[in-house]
Coordinates of C-alpha atoms and ligand atoms in Angstrom, one line a residue:
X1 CA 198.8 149.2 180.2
X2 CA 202.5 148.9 181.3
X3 CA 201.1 145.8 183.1
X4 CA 200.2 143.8 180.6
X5 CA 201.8 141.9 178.1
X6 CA 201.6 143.9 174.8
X7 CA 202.6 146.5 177.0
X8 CA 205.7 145.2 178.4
X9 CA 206.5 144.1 174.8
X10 CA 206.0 147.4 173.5
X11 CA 208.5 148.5 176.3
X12 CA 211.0 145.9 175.2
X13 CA 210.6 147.3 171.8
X14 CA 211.3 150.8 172.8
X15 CA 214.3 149.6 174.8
X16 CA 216.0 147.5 172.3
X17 CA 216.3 150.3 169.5
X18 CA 218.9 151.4 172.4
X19 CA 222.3 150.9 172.4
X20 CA 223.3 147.9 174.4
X21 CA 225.5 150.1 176.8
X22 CA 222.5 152.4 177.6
X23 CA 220.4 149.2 178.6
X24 CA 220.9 149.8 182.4
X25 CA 217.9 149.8 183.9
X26 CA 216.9 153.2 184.5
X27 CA 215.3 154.3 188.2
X28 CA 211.5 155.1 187.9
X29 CA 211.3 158.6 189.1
X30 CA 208.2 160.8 189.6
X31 CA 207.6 164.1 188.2
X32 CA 208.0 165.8 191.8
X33 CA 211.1 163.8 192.6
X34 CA 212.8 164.6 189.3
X35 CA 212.5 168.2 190.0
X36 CA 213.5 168.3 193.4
X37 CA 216.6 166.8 192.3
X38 CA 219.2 169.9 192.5
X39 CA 221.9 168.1 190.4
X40 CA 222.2 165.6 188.0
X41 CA 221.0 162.3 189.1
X42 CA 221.8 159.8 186.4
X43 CA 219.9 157.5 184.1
X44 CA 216.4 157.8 184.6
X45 CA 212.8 157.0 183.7
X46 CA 209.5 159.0 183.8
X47 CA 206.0 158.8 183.1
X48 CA 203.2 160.9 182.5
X49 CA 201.1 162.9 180.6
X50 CA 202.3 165.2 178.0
X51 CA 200.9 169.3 178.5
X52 CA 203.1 170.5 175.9
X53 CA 205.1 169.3 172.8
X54 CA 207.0 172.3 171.1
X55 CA 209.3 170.7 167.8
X56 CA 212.3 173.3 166.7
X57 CA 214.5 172.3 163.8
X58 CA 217.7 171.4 166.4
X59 CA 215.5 170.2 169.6
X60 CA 212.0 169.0 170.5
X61 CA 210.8 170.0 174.1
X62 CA 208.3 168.4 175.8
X63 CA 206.5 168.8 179.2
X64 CA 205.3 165.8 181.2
X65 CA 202.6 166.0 184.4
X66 CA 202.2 163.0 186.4
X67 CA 200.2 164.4 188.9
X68 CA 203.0 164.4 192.0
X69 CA 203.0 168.3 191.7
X70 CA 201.6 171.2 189.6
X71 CA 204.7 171.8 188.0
X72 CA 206.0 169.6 184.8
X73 CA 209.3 168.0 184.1
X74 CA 210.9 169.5 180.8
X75 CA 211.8 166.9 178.3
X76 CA 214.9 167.9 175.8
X77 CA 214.8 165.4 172.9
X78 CA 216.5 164.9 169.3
X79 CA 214.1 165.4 166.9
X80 CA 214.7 162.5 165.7
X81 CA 212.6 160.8 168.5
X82 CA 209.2 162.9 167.6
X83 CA 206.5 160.8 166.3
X84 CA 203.2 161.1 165.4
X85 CA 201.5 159.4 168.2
X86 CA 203.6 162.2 170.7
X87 CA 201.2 164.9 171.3
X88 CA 199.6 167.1 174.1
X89 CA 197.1 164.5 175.9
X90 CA 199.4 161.2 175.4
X91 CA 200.9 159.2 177.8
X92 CA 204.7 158.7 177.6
X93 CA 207.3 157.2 179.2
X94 CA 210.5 158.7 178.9
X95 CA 214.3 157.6 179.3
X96 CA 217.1 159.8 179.3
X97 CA 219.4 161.6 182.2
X98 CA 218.6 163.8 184.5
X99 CA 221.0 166.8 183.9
X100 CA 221.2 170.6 185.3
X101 CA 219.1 172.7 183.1
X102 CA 220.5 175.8 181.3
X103 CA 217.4 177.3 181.6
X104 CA 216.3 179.2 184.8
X105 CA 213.0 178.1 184.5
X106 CA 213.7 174.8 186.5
X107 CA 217.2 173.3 187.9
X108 CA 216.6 170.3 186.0
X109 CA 215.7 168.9 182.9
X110 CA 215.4 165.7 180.9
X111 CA 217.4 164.7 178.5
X112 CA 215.4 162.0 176.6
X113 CA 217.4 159.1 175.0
X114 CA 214.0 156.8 174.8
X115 CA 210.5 158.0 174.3
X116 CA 207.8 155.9 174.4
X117 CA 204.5 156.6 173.7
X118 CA 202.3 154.0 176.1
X119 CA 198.8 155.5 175.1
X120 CA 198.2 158.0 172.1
X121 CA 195.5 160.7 173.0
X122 CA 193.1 161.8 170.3
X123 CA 193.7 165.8 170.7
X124 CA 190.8 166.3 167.9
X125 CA 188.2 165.2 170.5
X126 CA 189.8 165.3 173.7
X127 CA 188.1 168.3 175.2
X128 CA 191.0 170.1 176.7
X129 CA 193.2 172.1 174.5
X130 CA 196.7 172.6 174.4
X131 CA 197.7 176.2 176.4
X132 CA 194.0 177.2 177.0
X133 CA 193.0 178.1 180.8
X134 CA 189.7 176.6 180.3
X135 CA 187.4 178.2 183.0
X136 CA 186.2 176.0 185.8
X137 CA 182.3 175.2 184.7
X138 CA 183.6 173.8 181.3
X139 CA 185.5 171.4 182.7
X140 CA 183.1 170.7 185.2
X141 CA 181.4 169.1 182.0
X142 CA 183.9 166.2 182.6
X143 CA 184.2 164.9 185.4
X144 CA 186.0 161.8 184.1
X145 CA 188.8 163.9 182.5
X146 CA 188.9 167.0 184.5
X147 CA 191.7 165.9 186.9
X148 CA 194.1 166.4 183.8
X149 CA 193.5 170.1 184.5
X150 CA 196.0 172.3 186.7
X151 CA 193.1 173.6 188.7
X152 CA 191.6 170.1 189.4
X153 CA 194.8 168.6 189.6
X154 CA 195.7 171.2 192.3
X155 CA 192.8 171.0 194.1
X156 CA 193.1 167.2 194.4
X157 CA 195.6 167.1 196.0
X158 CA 195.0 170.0 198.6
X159 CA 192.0 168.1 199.2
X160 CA 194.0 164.7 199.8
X161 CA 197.0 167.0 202.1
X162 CA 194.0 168.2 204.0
X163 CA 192.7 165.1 204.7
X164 CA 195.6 163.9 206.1
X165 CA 196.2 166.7 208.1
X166 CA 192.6 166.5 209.5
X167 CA 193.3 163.3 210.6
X168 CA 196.6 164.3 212.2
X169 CA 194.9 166.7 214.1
X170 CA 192.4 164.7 215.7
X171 CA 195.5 161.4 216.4
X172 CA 198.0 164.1 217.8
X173 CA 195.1 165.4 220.1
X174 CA 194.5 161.9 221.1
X175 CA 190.6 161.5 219.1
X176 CA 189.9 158.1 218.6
X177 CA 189.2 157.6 214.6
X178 CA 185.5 156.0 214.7
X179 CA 184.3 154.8 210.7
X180 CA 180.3 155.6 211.8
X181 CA 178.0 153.4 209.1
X182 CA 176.8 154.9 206.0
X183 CA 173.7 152.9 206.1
X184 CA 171.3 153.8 209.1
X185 CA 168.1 153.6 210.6
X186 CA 167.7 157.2 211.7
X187 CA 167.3 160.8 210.7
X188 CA 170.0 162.7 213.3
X189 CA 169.0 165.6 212.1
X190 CA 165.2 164.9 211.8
X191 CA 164.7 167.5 209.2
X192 CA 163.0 164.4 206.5
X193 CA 166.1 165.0 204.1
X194 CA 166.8 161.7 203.7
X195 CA 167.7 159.1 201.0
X196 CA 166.0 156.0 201.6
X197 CA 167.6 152.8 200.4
X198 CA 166.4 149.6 198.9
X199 CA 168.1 146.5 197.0
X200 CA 166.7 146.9 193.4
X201 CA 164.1 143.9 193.8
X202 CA 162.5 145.4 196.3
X203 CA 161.9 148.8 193.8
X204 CA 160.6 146.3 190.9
X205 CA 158.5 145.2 193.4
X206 CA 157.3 148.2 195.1
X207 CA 156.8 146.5 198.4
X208 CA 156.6 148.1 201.6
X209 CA 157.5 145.3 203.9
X210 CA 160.2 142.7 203.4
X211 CA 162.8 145.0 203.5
X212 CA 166.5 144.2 203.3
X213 CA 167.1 145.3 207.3
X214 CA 163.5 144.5 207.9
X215 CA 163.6 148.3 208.8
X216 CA 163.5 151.6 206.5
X217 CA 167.0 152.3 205.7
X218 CA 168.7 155.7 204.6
X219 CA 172.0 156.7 203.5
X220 CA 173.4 158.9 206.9
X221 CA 173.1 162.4 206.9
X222 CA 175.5 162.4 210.2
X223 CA 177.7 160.2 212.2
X224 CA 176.8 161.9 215.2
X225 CA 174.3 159.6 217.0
X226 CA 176.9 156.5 216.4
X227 CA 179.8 158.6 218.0
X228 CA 177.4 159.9 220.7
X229 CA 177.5 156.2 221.2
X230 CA 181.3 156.2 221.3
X231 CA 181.7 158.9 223.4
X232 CA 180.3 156.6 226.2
X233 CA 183.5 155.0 226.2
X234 CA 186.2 157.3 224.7
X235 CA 186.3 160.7 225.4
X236 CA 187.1 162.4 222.2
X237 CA 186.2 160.7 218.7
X238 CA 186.2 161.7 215.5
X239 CA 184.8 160.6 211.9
X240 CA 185.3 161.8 208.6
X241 CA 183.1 160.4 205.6
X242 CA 180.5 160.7 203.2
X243 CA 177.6 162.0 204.1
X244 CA 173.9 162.7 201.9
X245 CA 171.3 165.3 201.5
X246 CA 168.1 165.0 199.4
X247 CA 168.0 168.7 199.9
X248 CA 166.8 170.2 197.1
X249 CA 169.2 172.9 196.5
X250 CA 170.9 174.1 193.5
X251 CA 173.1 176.6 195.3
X252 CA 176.8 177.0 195.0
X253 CA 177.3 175.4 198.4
X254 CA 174.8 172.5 198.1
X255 CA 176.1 169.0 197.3
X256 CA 173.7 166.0 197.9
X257 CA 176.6 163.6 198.5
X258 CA 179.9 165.6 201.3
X259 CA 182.5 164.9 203.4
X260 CA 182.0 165.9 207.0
X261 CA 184.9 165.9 210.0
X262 CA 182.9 165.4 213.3
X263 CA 184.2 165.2 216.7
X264 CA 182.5 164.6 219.8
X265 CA 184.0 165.1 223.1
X266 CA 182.8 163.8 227.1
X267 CA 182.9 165.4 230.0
X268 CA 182.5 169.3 228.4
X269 CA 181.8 171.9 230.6
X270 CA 180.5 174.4 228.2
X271 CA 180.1 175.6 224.8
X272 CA 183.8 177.0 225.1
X273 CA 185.1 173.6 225.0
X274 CA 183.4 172.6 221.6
X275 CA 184.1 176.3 220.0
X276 CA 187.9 175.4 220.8
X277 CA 188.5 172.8 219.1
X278 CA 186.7 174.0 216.1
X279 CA 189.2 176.3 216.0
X280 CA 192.2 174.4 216.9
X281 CA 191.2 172.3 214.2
X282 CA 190.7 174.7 211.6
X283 CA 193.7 176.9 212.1
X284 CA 195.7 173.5 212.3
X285 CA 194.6 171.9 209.4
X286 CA 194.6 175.2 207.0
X287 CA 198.3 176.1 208.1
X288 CA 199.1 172.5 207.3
X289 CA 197.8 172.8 204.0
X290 CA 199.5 176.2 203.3
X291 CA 203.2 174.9 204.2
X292 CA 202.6 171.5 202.5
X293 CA 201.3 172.6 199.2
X294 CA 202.3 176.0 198.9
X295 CA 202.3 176.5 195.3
X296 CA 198.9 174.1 194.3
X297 CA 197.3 176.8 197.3
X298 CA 198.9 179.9 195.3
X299 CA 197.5 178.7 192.2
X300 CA 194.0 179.3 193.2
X301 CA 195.1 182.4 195.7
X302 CA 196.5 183.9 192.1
X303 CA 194.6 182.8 189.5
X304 CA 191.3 180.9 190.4
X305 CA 190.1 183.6 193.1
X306 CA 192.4 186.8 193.3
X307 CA 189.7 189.3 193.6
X308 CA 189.0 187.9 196.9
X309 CA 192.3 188.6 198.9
X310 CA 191.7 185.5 200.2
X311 CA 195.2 184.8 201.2
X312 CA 196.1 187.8 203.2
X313 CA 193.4 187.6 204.9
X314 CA 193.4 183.9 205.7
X315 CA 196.8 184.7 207.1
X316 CA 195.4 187.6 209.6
X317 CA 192.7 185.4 210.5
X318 CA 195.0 182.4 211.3
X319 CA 196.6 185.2 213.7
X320 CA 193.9 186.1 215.5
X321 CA 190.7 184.4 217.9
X322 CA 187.2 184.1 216.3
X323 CA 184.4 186.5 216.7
X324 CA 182.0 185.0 219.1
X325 CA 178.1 186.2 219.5
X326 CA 175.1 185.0 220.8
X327 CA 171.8 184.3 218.5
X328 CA 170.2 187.0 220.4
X329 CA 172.9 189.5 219.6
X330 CA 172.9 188.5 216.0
X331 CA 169.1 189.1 215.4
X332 CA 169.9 192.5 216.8
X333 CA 172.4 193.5 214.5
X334 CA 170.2 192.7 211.8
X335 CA 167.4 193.9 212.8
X336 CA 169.6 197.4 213.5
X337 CA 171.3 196.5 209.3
X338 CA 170.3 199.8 206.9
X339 CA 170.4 197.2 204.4
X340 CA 167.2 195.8 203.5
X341 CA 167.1 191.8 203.5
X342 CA 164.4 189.2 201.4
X343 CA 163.6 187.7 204.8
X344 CA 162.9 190.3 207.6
X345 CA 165.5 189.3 210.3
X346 CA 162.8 187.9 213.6
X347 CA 163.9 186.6 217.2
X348 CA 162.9 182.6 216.1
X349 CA 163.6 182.3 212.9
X350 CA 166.2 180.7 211.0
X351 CA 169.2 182.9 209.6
X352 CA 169.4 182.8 205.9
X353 CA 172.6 183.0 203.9
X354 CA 172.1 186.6 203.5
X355 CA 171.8 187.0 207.3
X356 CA 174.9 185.0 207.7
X357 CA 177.1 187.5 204.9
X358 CA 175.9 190.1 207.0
X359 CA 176.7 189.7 210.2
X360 CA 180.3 188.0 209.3
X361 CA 180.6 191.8 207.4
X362 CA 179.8 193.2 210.1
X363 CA 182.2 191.9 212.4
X364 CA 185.0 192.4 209.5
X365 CA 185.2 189.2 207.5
X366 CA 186.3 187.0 209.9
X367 CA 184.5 184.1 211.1
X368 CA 181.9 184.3 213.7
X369 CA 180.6 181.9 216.4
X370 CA 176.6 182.1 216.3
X371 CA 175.7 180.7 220.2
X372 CA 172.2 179.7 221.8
X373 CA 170.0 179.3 219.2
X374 CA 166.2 179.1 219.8
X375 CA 164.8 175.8 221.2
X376 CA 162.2 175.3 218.2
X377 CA 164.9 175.6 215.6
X378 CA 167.2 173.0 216.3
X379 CA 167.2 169.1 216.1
X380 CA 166.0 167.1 219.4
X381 CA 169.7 165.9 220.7
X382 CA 170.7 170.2 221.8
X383 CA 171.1 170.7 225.2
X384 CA 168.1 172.7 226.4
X385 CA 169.7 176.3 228.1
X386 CA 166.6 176.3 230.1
X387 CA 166.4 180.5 229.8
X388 CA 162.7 181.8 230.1
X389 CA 160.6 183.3 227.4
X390 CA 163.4 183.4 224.7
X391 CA 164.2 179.3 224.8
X392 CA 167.4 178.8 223.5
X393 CA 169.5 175.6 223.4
X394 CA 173.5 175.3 223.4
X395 CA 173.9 175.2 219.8
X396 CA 176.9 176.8 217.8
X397 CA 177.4 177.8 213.9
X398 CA 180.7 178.9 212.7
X399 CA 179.8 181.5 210.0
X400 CA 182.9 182.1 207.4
X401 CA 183.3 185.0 204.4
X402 CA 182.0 183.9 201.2
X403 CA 180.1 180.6 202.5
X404 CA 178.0 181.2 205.5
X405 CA 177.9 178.2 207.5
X406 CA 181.1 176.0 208.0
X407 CA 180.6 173.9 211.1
X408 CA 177.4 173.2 213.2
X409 CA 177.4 172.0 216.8
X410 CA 176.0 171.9 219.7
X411 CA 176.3 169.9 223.8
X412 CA 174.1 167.2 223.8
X413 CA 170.9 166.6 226.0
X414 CA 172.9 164.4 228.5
X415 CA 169.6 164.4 231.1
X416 CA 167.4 161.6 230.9
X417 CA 163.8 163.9 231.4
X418 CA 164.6 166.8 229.2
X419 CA 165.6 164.0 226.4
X420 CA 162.8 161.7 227.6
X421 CA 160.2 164.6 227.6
X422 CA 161.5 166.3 224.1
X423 CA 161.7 162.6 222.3
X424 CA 158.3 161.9 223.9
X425 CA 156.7 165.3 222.4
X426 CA 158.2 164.2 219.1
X427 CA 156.8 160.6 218.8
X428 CA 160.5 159.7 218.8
X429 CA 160.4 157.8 222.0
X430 CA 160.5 153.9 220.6
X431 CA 163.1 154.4 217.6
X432 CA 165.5 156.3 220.1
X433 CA 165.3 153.8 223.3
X434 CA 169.2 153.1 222.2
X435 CA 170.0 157.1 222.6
X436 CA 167.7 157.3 225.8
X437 CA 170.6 154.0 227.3
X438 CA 173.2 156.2 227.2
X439 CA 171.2 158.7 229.3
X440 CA 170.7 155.7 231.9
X441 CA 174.3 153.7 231.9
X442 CA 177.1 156.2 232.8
X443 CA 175.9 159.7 231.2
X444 CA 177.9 162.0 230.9
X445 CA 177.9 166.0 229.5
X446 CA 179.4 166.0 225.8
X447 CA 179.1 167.8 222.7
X448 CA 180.2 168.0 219.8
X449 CA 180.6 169.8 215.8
X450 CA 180.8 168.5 212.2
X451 CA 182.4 170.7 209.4
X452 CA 181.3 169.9 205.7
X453 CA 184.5 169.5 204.0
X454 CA 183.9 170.5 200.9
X455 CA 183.2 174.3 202.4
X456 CA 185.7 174.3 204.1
X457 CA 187.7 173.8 200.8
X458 CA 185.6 176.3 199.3
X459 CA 186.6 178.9 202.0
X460 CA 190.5 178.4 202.1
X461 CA 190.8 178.7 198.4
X462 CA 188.2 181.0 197.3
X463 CA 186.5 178.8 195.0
X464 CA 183.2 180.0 194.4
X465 CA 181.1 176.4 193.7
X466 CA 180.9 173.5 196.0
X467 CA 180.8 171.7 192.6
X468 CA 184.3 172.3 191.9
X469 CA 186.4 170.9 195.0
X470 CA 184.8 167.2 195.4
X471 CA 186.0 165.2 192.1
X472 CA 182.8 163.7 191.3
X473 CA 179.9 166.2 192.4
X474 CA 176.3 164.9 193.1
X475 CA 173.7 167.6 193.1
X476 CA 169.8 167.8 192.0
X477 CA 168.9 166.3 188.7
X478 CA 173.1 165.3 188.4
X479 CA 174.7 162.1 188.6
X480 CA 177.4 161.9 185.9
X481 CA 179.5 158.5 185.9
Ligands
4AD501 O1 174.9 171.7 210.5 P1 174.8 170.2 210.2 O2 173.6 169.8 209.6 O3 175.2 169.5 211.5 C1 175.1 168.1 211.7 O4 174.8 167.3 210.8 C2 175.5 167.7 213.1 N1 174.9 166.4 213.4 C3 177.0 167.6 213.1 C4 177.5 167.2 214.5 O5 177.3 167.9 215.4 N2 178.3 166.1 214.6 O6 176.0 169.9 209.1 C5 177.4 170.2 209.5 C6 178.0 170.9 208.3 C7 177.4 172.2 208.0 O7 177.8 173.2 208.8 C8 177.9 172.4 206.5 O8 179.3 172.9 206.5 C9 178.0 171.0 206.0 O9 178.0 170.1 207.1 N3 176.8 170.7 205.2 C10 176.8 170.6 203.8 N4 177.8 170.7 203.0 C11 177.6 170.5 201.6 N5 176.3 170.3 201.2 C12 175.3 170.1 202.0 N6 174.1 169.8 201.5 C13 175.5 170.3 203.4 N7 174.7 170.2 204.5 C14 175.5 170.5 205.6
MG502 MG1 173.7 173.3 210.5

């Protein structure tokens, strides 16, 4: 708005009702800024959102949000400067000095000589109210306007802090940053949940050949393969982007469009190596996160999940090593459970989400490495343990409180025959004869992990639907905007 004419004109407008001596320019200060500032700092401008407009008969007090931090900047204006168009919702930009507040509330406030109101906001219809903690699934309703909101807002930027510090972790530990494609011609995980993609002629036309690549095409559901690729020539690399599921869940920790951080490293020796750096990374990034936005984090520690406790025990669990057992173990310690489960816990089949709560109970609500997973279970690119009766391959899960799964890993089938042999049994053999190369030129034994974001959000800061820590969620039958 500021950008364009009528906008700068309107500005002008503003100005010129000033007088001529308080026509300094003003320095353009953000929200965060202004309030770190322990003294006085001059003539100064701000702009923002108004949360709250309170009129007394001496002084009107306003409170502006410009997203730089969860707190607001308090405005103390004349009266005289209230119009109609100034209300909770509006975007203002305000012009005063920046003097030491009387009130111990904040160090600073505002002491308006200009207000300008750039955008009115209709407060009749805007759905957010004035002083109302509206609960998370209404203003999941909008997604366009829900960043307004302190939870969103905080969330935001956590999310935005942790994905620098993600990446920070993987430059300092010299990864190489890899941007794996979004469009792809295979299923990594070859379990069919895949979105296949199409220019909108070829829909209209419902035609089966002439397509775009002149191959099916699918949105990825994991860079993997392409860093596999990478890894033949780095030795650690890392990617970090969308990822999609046509996955036909409606849980709370279901999205069909996610972030995922995945690493891949050469020259492992064993699992160990793989399990480290999962937990490297997550202790990193999460302590990151914790000094770098202490009070957006103590927000949702205090008010969107307290009954969990989730920050002491986040802190105890930063403190100590994770709880490592093998498949074989956990099936046990089901199967040993007095609690009684909807699926009957059996050496070969999959754990469940109630399996998962239970055994990361059961060895005290910290997170738990689940090792050696049987053969049949997992996708064709684990390394085969070669073990006897009980096949297993070198796959890990990291199991966390309150999600379940956080991370999935495993080494990679680096041997030509046991890949050659496995693809072959699959009918896989012509689509992969790129992954088979790497076998042949210069194999080496890697591995690697890829953590879904989104939970991992979920899990530092207790919030209880995926929905609620991406800002626009896609899920079954749900595509707003
Ligand atoms: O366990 P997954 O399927 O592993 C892979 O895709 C491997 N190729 C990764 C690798 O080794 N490079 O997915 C990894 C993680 C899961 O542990 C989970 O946290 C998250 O991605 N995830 C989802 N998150 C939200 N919504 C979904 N539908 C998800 N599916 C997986
Ligand atoms: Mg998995």
């Amino acid at each position: 708005m500021l950008g364009t004419r009528g906008g700068w004109r309107a500005l002008r407008r503003c100005f010129s009702s000033l007088p001529r001596e308080q026509r300094v320019p003003a320095a353009r200060l953000r929200v965060r800024e202004a309030l770190g500032a322990r003294e006085a700092a001059g003539k100064v401008k701000v702009q923002g959102w108004v949360r709250s407009v309170r009129s007394q008969k001496e002084v009107l007090f306003l409170h502006v949000n410009d997203g730089s931090s969860l707190e607001s900047l308090q405005v103390v204006a004349d009266p005289s400067l209230e119009c109609r168009d100034l209300t909770f919702g509006s975007a203002v930009e305000v012009q005063g000095k920046l003097v030491k507040s009387p009130h111990k509330m904040q160090d600073v406030e505002l002491q308006a000589e200009a207000i300008h109101v750039v955008g009115p906001c209709d407060t009749l219809s805007f759905p957010f109210k004035i002083k109302e903690r509206h609960p998370l699934e209404y203003v999941r309703q909008f997604p366009h306007l829900r960043c307004r909101s302190n939870a969103l807002g905080a969330l935001l930027r956590i999310r935005s802090e942790a994905t620098a510090a993600i990446h920070s972790f993987f430059q300092d530990n010299g990864y190489v940053h890899i941007h794996t494609p979004i469009i792809t011609s295979n299923d990594c995980e070859g379990a069919g949940e895949l979105f296949q993609i199409g220019t909108s002629q070829e829909a209209k036309k419902s035609v089966e050949k002439n397509h775009f690549f002149n191959v099916p095409t699918f949105l990825t559901v994991s860079g993997q393969l392409h860093l596999e690729a990478m890894a033949g020539a780095f030795t650690r690399v890392f990617t970090f982007g969308p990822t999609f599921r046509a996955e036909n869940s409606q849980s709370r920790r279901h999205l069909a469009e996610f972030y995922m951080v995945e690493a891949e490293l050469s020259f492992t020796e064993s699992l160990q190596d793989i399990m480290q750096v999962m937990e490297h990374l997550f202790k990193t990034a999460t302590s990151t996160v914790f000094s770098k936005c202490p009070r957006d984090v103590e927000l949702f520690h205090k008010y969107v999940a307290p009954a969990q406790k989730n920050k002491g025990r986040l802190e105890q669990m930063l403190k100590n090593k994770f709880v490592i057992i093998s498949y074989n173990e956990a099936v046990e310690i089901l199967k040993q459970a007095s609690q009684t489960f909807t699926f009957k816990p059996e050496w070969g089949c999959d754990l469940q989400t109630e399996h998962e709560k239970y055994l990361v109970k059961h060895c005290g609500e910290v997170p738990v490495f689940v090792i050696n997973y049987p053969y049949d279970l997992k996708p064709f690119y684990m390394r085969d343990n070669e073990d006897g009766p009980q096949h297993t391959v070198a796959a890990v899960d990291l199991l966390v409180p309150g999600i379940g799964e956080l991370c999935g890993g495993s080494l990679r089938e680096e041997r030509l025959p046991f890949l050659e042999s496995r693809l072959q049994r699959l009918g896989l053999t012509d689509a992969y004869q790129w992954y088979l190369d790497l076998r042949k030129f210069g194999s080496v034994p890697h591995g690697g992990f890829g953590m879904g974001f989104e939970r991992y959000l979920q899990y530092i800061l207790g919030v209880d639907n995926i929905k609620d820590v991406i800002p626009f969620p896609r899920f079954p039958h749900s595509c707003l905007l």
